[in-house]
Coordinates of C-alpha atoms in Angstrom, one line a residue:
X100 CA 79.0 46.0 46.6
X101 CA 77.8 48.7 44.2
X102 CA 79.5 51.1 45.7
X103 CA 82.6 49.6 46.2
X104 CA 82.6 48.9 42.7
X105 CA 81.8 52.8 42.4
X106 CA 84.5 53.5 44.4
X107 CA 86.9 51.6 42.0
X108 CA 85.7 53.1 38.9
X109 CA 86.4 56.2 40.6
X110 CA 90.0 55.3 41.1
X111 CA 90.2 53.4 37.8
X112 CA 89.8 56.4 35.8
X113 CA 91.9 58.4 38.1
X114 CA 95.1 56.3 38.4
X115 CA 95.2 55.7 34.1
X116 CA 95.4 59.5 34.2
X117 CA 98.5 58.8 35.9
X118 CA 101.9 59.5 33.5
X119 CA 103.6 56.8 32.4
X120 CA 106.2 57.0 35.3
X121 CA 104.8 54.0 36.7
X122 CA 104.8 51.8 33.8
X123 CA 106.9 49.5 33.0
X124 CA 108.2 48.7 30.1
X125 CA 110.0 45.9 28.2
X126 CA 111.9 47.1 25.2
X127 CA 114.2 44.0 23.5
X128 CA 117.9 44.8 23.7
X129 CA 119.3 43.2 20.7
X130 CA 118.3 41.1 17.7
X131 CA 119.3 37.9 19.7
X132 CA 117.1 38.7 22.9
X133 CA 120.7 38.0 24.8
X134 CA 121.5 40.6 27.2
X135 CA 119.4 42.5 29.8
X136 CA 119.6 45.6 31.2
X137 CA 122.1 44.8 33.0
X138 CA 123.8 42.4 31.1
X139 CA 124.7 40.1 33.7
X140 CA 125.0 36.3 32.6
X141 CA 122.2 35.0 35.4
X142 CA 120.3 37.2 33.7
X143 CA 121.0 36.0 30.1
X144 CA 120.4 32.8 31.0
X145 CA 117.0 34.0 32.2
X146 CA 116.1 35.8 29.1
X147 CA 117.5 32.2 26.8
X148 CA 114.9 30.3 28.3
X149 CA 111.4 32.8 27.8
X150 CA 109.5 31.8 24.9
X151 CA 107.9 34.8 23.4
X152 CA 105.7 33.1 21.1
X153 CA 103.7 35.8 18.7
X154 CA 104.0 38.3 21.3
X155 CA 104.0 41.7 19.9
X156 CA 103.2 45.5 20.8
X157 CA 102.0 46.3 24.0
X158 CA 100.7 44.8 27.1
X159 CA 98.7 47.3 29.1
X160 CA 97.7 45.5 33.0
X161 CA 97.9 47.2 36.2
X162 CA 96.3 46.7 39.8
X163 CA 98.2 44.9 42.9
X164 CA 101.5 47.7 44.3
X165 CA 102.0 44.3 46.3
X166 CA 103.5 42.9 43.7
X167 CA 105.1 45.5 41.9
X168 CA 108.4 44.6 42.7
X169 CA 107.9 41.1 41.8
X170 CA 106.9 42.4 38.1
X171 CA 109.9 44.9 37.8
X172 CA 112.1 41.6 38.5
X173 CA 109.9 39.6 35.7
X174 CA 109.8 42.5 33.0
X175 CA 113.5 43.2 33.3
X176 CA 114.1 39.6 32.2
X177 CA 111.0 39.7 29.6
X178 CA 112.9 42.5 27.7
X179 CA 115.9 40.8 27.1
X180 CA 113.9 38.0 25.1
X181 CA 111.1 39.5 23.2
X182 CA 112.3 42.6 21.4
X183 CA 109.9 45.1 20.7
X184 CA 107.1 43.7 23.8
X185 CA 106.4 46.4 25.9
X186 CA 104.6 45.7 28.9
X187 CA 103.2 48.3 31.1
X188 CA 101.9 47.7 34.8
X189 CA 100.1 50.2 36.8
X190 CA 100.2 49.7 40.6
X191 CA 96.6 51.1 40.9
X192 CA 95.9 49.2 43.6
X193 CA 93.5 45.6 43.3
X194 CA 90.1 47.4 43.4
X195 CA 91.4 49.6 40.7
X196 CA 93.2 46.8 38.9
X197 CA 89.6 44.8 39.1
X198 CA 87.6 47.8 37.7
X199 CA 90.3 48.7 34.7
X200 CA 90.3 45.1 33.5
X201 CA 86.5 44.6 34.0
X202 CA 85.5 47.9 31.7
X203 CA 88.1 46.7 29.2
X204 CA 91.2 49.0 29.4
X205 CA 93.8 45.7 30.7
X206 CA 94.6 42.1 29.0
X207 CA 95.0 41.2 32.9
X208 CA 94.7 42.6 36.5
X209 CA 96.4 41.6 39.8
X210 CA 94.8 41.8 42.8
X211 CA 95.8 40.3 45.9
X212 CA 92.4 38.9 46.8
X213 CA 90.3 36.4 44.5
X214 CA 87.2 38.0 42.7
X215 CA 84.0 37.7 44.3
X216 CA 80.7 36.4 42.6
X217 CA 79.2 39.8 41.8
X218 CA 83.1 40.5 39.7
X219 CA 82.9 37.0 38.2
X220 CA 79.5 37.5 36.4
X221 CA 80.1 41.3 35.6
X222 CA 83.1 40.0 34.0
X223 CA 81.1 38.4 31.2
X224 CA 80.6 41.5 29.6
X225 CA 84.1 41.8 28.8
X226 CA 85.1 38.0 28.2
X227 CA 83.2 37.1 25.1
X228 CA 81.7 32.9 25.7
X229 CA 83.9 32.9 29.2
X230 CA 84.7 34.8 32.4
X231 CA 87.4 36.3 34.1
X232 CA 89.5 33.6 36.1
X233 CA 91.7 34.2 39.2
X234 CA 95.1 32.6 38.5
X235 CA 97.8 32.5 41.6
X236 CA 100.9 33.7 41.1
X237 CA 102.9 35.7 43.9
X238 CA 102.7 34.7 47.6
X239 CA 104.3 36.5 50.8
X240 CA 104.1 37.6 53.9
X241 CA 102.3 40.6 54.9
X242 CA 104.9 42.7 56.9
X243 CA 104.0 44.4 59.8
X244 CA 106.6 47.1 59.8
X245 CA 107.0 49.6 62.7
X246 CA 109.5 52.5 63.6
X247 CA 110.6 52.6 67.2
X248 CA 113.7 53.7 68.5
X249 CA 115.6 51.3 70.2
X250 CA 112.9 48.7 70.1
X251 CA 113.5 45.4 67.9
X252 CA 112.3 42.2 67.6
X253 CA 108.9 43.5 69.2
X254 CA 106.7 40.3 69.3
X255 CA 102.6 41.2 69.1
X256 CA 99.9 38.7 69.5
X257 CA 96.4 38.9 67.1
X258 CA 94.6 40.5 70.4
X259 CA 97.1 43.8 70.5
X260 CA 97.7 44.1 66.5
X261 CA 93.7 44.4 66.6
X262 CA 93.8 46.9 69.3
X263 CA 96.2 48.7 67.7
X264 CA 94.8 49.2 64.1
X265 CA 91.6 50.0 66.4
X266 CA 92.8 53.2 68.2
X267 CA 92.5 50.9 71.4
X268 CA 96.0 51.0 71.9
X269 CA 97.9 54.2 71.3
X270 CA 101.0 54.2 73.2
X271 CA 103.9 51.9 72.8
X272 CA 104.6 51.6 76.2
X273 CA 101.2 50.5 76.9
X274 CA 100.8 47.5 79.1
X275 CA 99.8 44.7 76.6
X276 CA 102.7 45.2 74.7
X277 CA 105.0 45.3 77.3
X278 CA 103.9 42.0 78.7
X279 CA 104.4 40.3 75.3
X280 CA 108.0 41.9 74.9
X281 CA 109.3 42.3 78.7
X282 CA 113.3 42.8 77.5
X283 CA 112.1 45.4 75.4
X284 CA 112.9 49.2 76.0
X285 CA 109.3 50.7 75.1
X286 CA 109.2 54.3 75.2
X287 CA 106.2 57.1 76.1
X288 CA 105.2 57.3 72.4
X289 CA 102.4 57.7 70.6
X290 CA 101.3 54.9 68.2
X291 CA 100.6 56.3 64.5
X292 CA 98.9 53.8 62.6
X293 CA 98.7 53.6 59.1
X294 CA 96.1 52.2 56.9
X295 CA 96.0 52.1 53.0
X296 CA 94.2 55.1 51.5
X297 CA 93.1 52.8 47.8
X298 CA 90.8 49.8 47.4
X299 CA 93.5 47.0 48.2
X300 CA 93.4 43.7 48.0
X301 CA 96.7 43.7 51.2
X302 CA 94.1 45.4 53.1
X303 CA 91.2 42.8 52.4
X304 CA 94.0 40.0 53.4
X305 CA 95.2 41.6 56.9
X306 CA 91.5 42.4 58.2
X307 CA 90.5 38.7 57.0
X308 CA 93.9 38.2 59.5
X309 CA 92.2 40.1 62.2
X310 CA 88.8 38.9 62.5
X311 CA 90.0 35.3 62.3
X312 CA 92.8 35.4 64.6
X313 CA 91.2 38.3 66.9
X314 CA 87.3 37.9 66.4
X315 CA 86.5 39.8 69.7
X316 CA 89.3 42.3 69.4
X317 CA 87.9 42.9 65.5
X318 CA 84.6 43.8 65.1
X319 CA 84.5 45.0 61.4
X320 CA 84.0 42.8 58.3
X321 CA 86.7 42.4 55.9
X322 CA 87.5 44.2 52.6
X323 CA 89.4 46.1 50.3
X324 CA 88.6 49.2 51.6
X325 CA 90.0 50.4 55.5
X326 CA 86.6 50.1 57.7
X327 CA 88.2 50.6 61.2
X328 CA 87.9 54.1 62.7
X329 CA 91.0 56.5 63.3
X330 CA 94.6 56.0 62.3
X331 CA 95.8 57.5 59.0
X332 CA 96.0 56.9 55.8
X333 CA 98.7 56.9 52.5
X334 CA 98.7 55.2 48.9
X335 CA 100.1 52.2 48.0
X336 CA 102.4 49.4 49.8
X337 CA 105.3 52.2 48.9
X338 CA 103.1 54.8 50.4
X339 CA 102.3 53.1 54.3
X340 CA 106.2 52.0 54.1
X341 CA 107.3 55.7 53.6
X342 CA 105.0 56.9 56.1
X343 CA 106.7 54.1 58.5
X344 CA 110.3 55.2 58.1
X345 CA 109.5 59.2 58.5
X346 CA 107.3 59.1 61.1
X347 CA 108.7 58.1 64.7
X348 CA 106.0 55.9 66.2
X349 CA 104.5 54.5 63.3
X350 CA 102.8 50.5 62.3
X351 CA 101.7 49.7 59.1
X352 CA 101.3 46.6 57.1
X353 CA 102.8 46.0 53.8
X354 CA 104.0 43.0 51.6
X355 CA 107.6 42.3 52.4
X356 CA 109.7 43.4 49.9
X357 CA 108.3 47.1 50.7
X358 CA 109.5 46.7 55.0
X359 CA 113.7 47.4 53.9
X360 CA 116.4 49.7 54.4
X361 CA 116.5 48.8 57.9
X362 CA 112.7 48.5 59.1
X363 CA 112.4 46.5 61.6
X364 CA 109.4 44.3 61.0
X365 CA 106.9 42.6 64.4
X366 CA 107.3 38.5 65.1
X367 CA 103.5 36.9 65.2
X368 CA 102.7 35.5 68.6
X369 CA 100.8 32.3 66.8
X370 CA 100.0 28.7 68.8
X371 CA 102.9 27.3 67.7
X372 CA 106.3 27.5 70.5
X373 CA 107.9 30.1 69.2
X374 CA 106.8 33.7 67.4
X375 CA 106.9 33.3 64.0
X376 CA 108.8 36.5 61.9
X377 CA 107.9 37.6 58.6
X378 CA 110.1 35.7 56.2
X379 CA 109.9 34.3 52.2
X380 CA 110.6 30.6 53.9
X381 CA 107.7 31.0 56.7
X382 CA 104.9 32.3 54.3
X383 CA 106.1 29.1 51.6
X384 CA 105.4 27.0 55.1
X385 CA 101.8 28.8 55.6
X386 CA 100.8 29.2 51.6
X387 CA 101.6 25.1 51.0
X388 CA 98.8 24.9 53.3
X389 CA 96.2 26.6 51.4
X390 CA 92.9 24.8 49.2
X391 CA 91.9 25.5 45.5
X392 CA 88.9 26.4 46.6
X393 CA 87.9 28.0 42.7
X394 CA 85.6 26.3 40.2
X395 CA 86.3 25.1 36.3
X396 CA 89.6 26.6 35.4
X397 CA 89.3 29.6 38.2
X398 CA 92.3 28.7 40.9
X399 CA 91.3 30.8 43.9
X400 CA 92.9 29.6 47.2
X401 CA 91.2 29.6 50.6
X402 CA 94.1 30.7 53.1
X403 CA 94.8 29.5 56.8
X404 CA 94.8 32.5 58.6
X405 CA 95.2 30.8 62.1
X406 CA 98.3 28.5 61.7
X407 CA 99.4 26.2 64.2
X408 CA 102.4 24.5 62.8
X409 CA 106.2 25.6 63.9
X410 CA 107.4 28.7 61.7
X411 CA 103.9 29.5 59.5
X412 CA 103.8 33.1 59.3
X413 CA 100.2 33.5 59.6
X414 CA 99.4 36.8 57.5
X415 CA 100.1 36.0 54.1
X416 CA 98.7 37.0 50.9
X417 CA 98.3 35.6 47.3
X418 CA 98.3 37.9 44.6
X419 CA 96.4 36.6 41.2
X420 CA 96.8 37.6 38.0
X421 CA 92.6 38.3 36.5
X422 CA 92.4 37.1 32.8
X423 CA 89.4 36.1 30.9
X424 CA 89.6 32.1 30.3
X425 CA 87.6 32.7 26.8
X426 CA 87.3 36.1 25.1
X427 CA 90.8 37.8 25.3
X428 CA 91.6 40.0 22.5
X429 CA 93.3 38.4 19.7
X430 CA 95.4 41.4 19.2
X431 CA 97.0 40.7 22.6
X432 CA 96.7 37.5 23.4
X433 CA 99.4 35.8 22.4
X434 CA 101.8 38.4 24.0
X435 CA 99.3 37.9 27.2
X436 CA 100.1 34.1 27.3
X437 CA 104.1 34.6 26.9
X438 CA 104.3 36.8 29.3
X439 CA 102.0 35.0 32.0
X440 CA 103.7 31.8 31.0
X441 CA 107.2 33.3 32.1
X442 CA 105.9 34.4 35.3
X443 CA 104.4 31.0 36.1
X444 CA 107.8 29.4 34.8
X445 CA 110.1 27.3 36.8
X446 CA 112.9 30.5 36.3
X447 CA 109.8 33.0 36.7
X448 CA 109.1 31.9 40.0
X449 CA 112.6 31.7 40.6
X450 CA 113.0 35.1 40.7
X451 CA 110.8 35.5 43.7
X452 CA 112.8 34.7 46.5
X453 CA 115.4 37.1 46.1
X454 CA 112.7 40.0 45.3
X455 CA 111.1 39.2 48.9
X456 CA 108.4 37.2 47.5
X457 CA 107.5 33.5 48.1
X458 CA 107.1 31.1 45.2
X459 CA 103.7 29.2 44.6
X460 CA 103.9 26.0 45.4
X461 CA 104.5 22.7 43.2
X462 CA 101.0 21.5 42.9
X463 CA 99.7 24.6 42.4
X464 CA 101.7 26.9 39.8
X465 CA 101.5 23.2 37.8
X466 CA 97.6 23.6 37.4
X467 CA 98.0 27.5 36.9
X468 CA 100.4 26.5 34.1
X469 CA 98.5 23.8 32.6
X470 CA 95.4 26.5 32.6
X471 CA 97.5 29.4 30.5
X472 CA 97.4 26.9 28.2
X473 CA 94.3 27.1 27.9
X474 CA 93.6 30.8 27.1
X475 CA 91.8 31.5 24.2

């Protein structure tokens, strides 16, 4: 665990030397707050509803590239209502998100795992009387894109994704894959598995997939970091998907909204009848089933990795947003709470279908609502 946290530190102070390309940022458009960037009237109806509160200045977070996209769709509508808010995510990457927030530099961080103990007290330091808390806001399935030629709707089972990400299978025309998909024209091509290169939260999510669905086939424990030998590696969600479209026999896994413009994404052979394909609707069906399993006001969720019921995509990830429950800066504060109280919002989550994303459910974006509140 030290070293991990090492290792984020490492990539911390690396990606905030990073220009401000990546940031994002949420500029007010007119004295009213009433058009957007676009200026289209679902959007202006968006931005009438945002309560900005005291927010002021700038909002510095970064950490999850999972749900990147999901922010751009949230700041876009931010900076139509609060004029003069600029909010700036990094997509570091959880383990770097973690580390930035912990020494200081972020008002929050997302990462698409929950904090572990060791996090949780070292996050003391910088939450004055409190601690940070893990608050879920953005669920979806974890894609498994792949780019074969003239081979869609491939089907895989938890034994052969396991082999695969394990250099055990290295040809798509190997035998295990053709018995799951006997319709399917598999040619004599070499598998190129991809892996994320960063500390990521995506990663710790699919390899908690793999042991639980595949314990025999998936030896290694889970984590952040990639612990499986061979394959290769690339940056981000937005890296591994690149790496998938240019490179003719190539897997990866990615959140969803990164497996488009035409990648053709695997079906999960699960208990239930049927395969099960990566879809908003399917992960909702799998998420709804997971537990607070947090304490006080922290609202970490303990996933099903192993569904059995009819259309539950079975690799799904949560991404939280970190905040300290007590101990926030006062400077930023209030701009933290406006902001985090759109996302959680009834037209926040809204927003997520359409970006790829899945919505939390009722029960629990109620409590993660009811516990912005709370901030202080």
């Amino acid at each position: 665990m030290k070293l991990q946290r090492k290792n984020r530190r490492a990539l911390a102070l690396g990606a905030l030397a990073v220009s401000g390309a990546l940031a994002l940022t949420a500029c007010g458009s007119d004295d009213t707050g009433g058009k957007t960037n676009g200026g289209d009237a679902s959007a202006t109806a968006q931005a009438g509803n945002i309560d900005c509160g005291d927010a002021k200045g700038q909002l510095q977070a970064s950490g999850s590239s999972a749900q990147k996209n999901a922010i751009d769709a949230w700041v876009k509508q931010y900076a139509a209502a609060c004029k003069g808010v600029q909010v700036n995510y990094n997509p570091t990457g959880s383990g770097a998100g973690i580390t930035a927030f912990l020494q200081g530099q972020t008002s929050f961080a997302g990462s698409d795992s929950a904090m572990d103990p060791e996090e949780i007290t070292e996050s003391k330091k910088v939450c004055a009387d409190g601690q940070a808390i893990d608050l879920p806001m953005v669920g979806g399935p974890i894609a498994v894109g792949y780019n074969v030629p003239d081979a869609e709707n491939l089907v895989l089972d938890p034994s052969t994704l396991a082999k695969i990400f394990d250099s055990k299978i290295t040809n798509w025309n190997d035998e295990a894959i053709a018995k799951l998909n006997p319709d399917a024209k598999l040619p004599d091509l070499k598998i190129q598995a991809f892996h994320r290169s960063d500390e990521s939260g995506t990663t710790d999510n699919f390899t908690t997939y793999l042991q639980a669905a595949a314990p025999k086939d998936w030896k290694y424990e889970p984590g952040k970091s990639w612990a499986a030998k061979g394959g290769q590696s690339a940056q981000g969600s937005s890296g591994v998907a690149q790496q998938v479209k240019q490179t003719p026999g190539a897997i990866s896994y990615m959140e969803l909204s990164y497996a488009k413009d035409g990648m053709n994404t695997v079906s999960i052979k699960t208990e239930a009848a049927e395969p099960v394909a990566a879809t908003v609707e399917n992960a909702t069906a799998a998420i709804g089933a997971a537990k607070v399993v947090g304490t006080g006001k922290d609202l970490a969720l303990e996933l099903d990795y192993t569904p059995s019921a009819e259309g539950a995509y079975p690799i799904v990830l949560v991404t939280y947003e970190i905040v300290c429950d007590k101990g926030n800066k006062a400077e930023t504060l209030p701009t933290t709470k406006s902001f985090l109280n759109y996302m959680a919002s009834e037209d926040g989550q809204s927003l997520l279908a359409d970006a790829g994303y899945a919505p939390m459910p009722e029960e629990i974006i109620t409590k993660v609502r009811e516990t912005i509140s709370s901030l202080a």
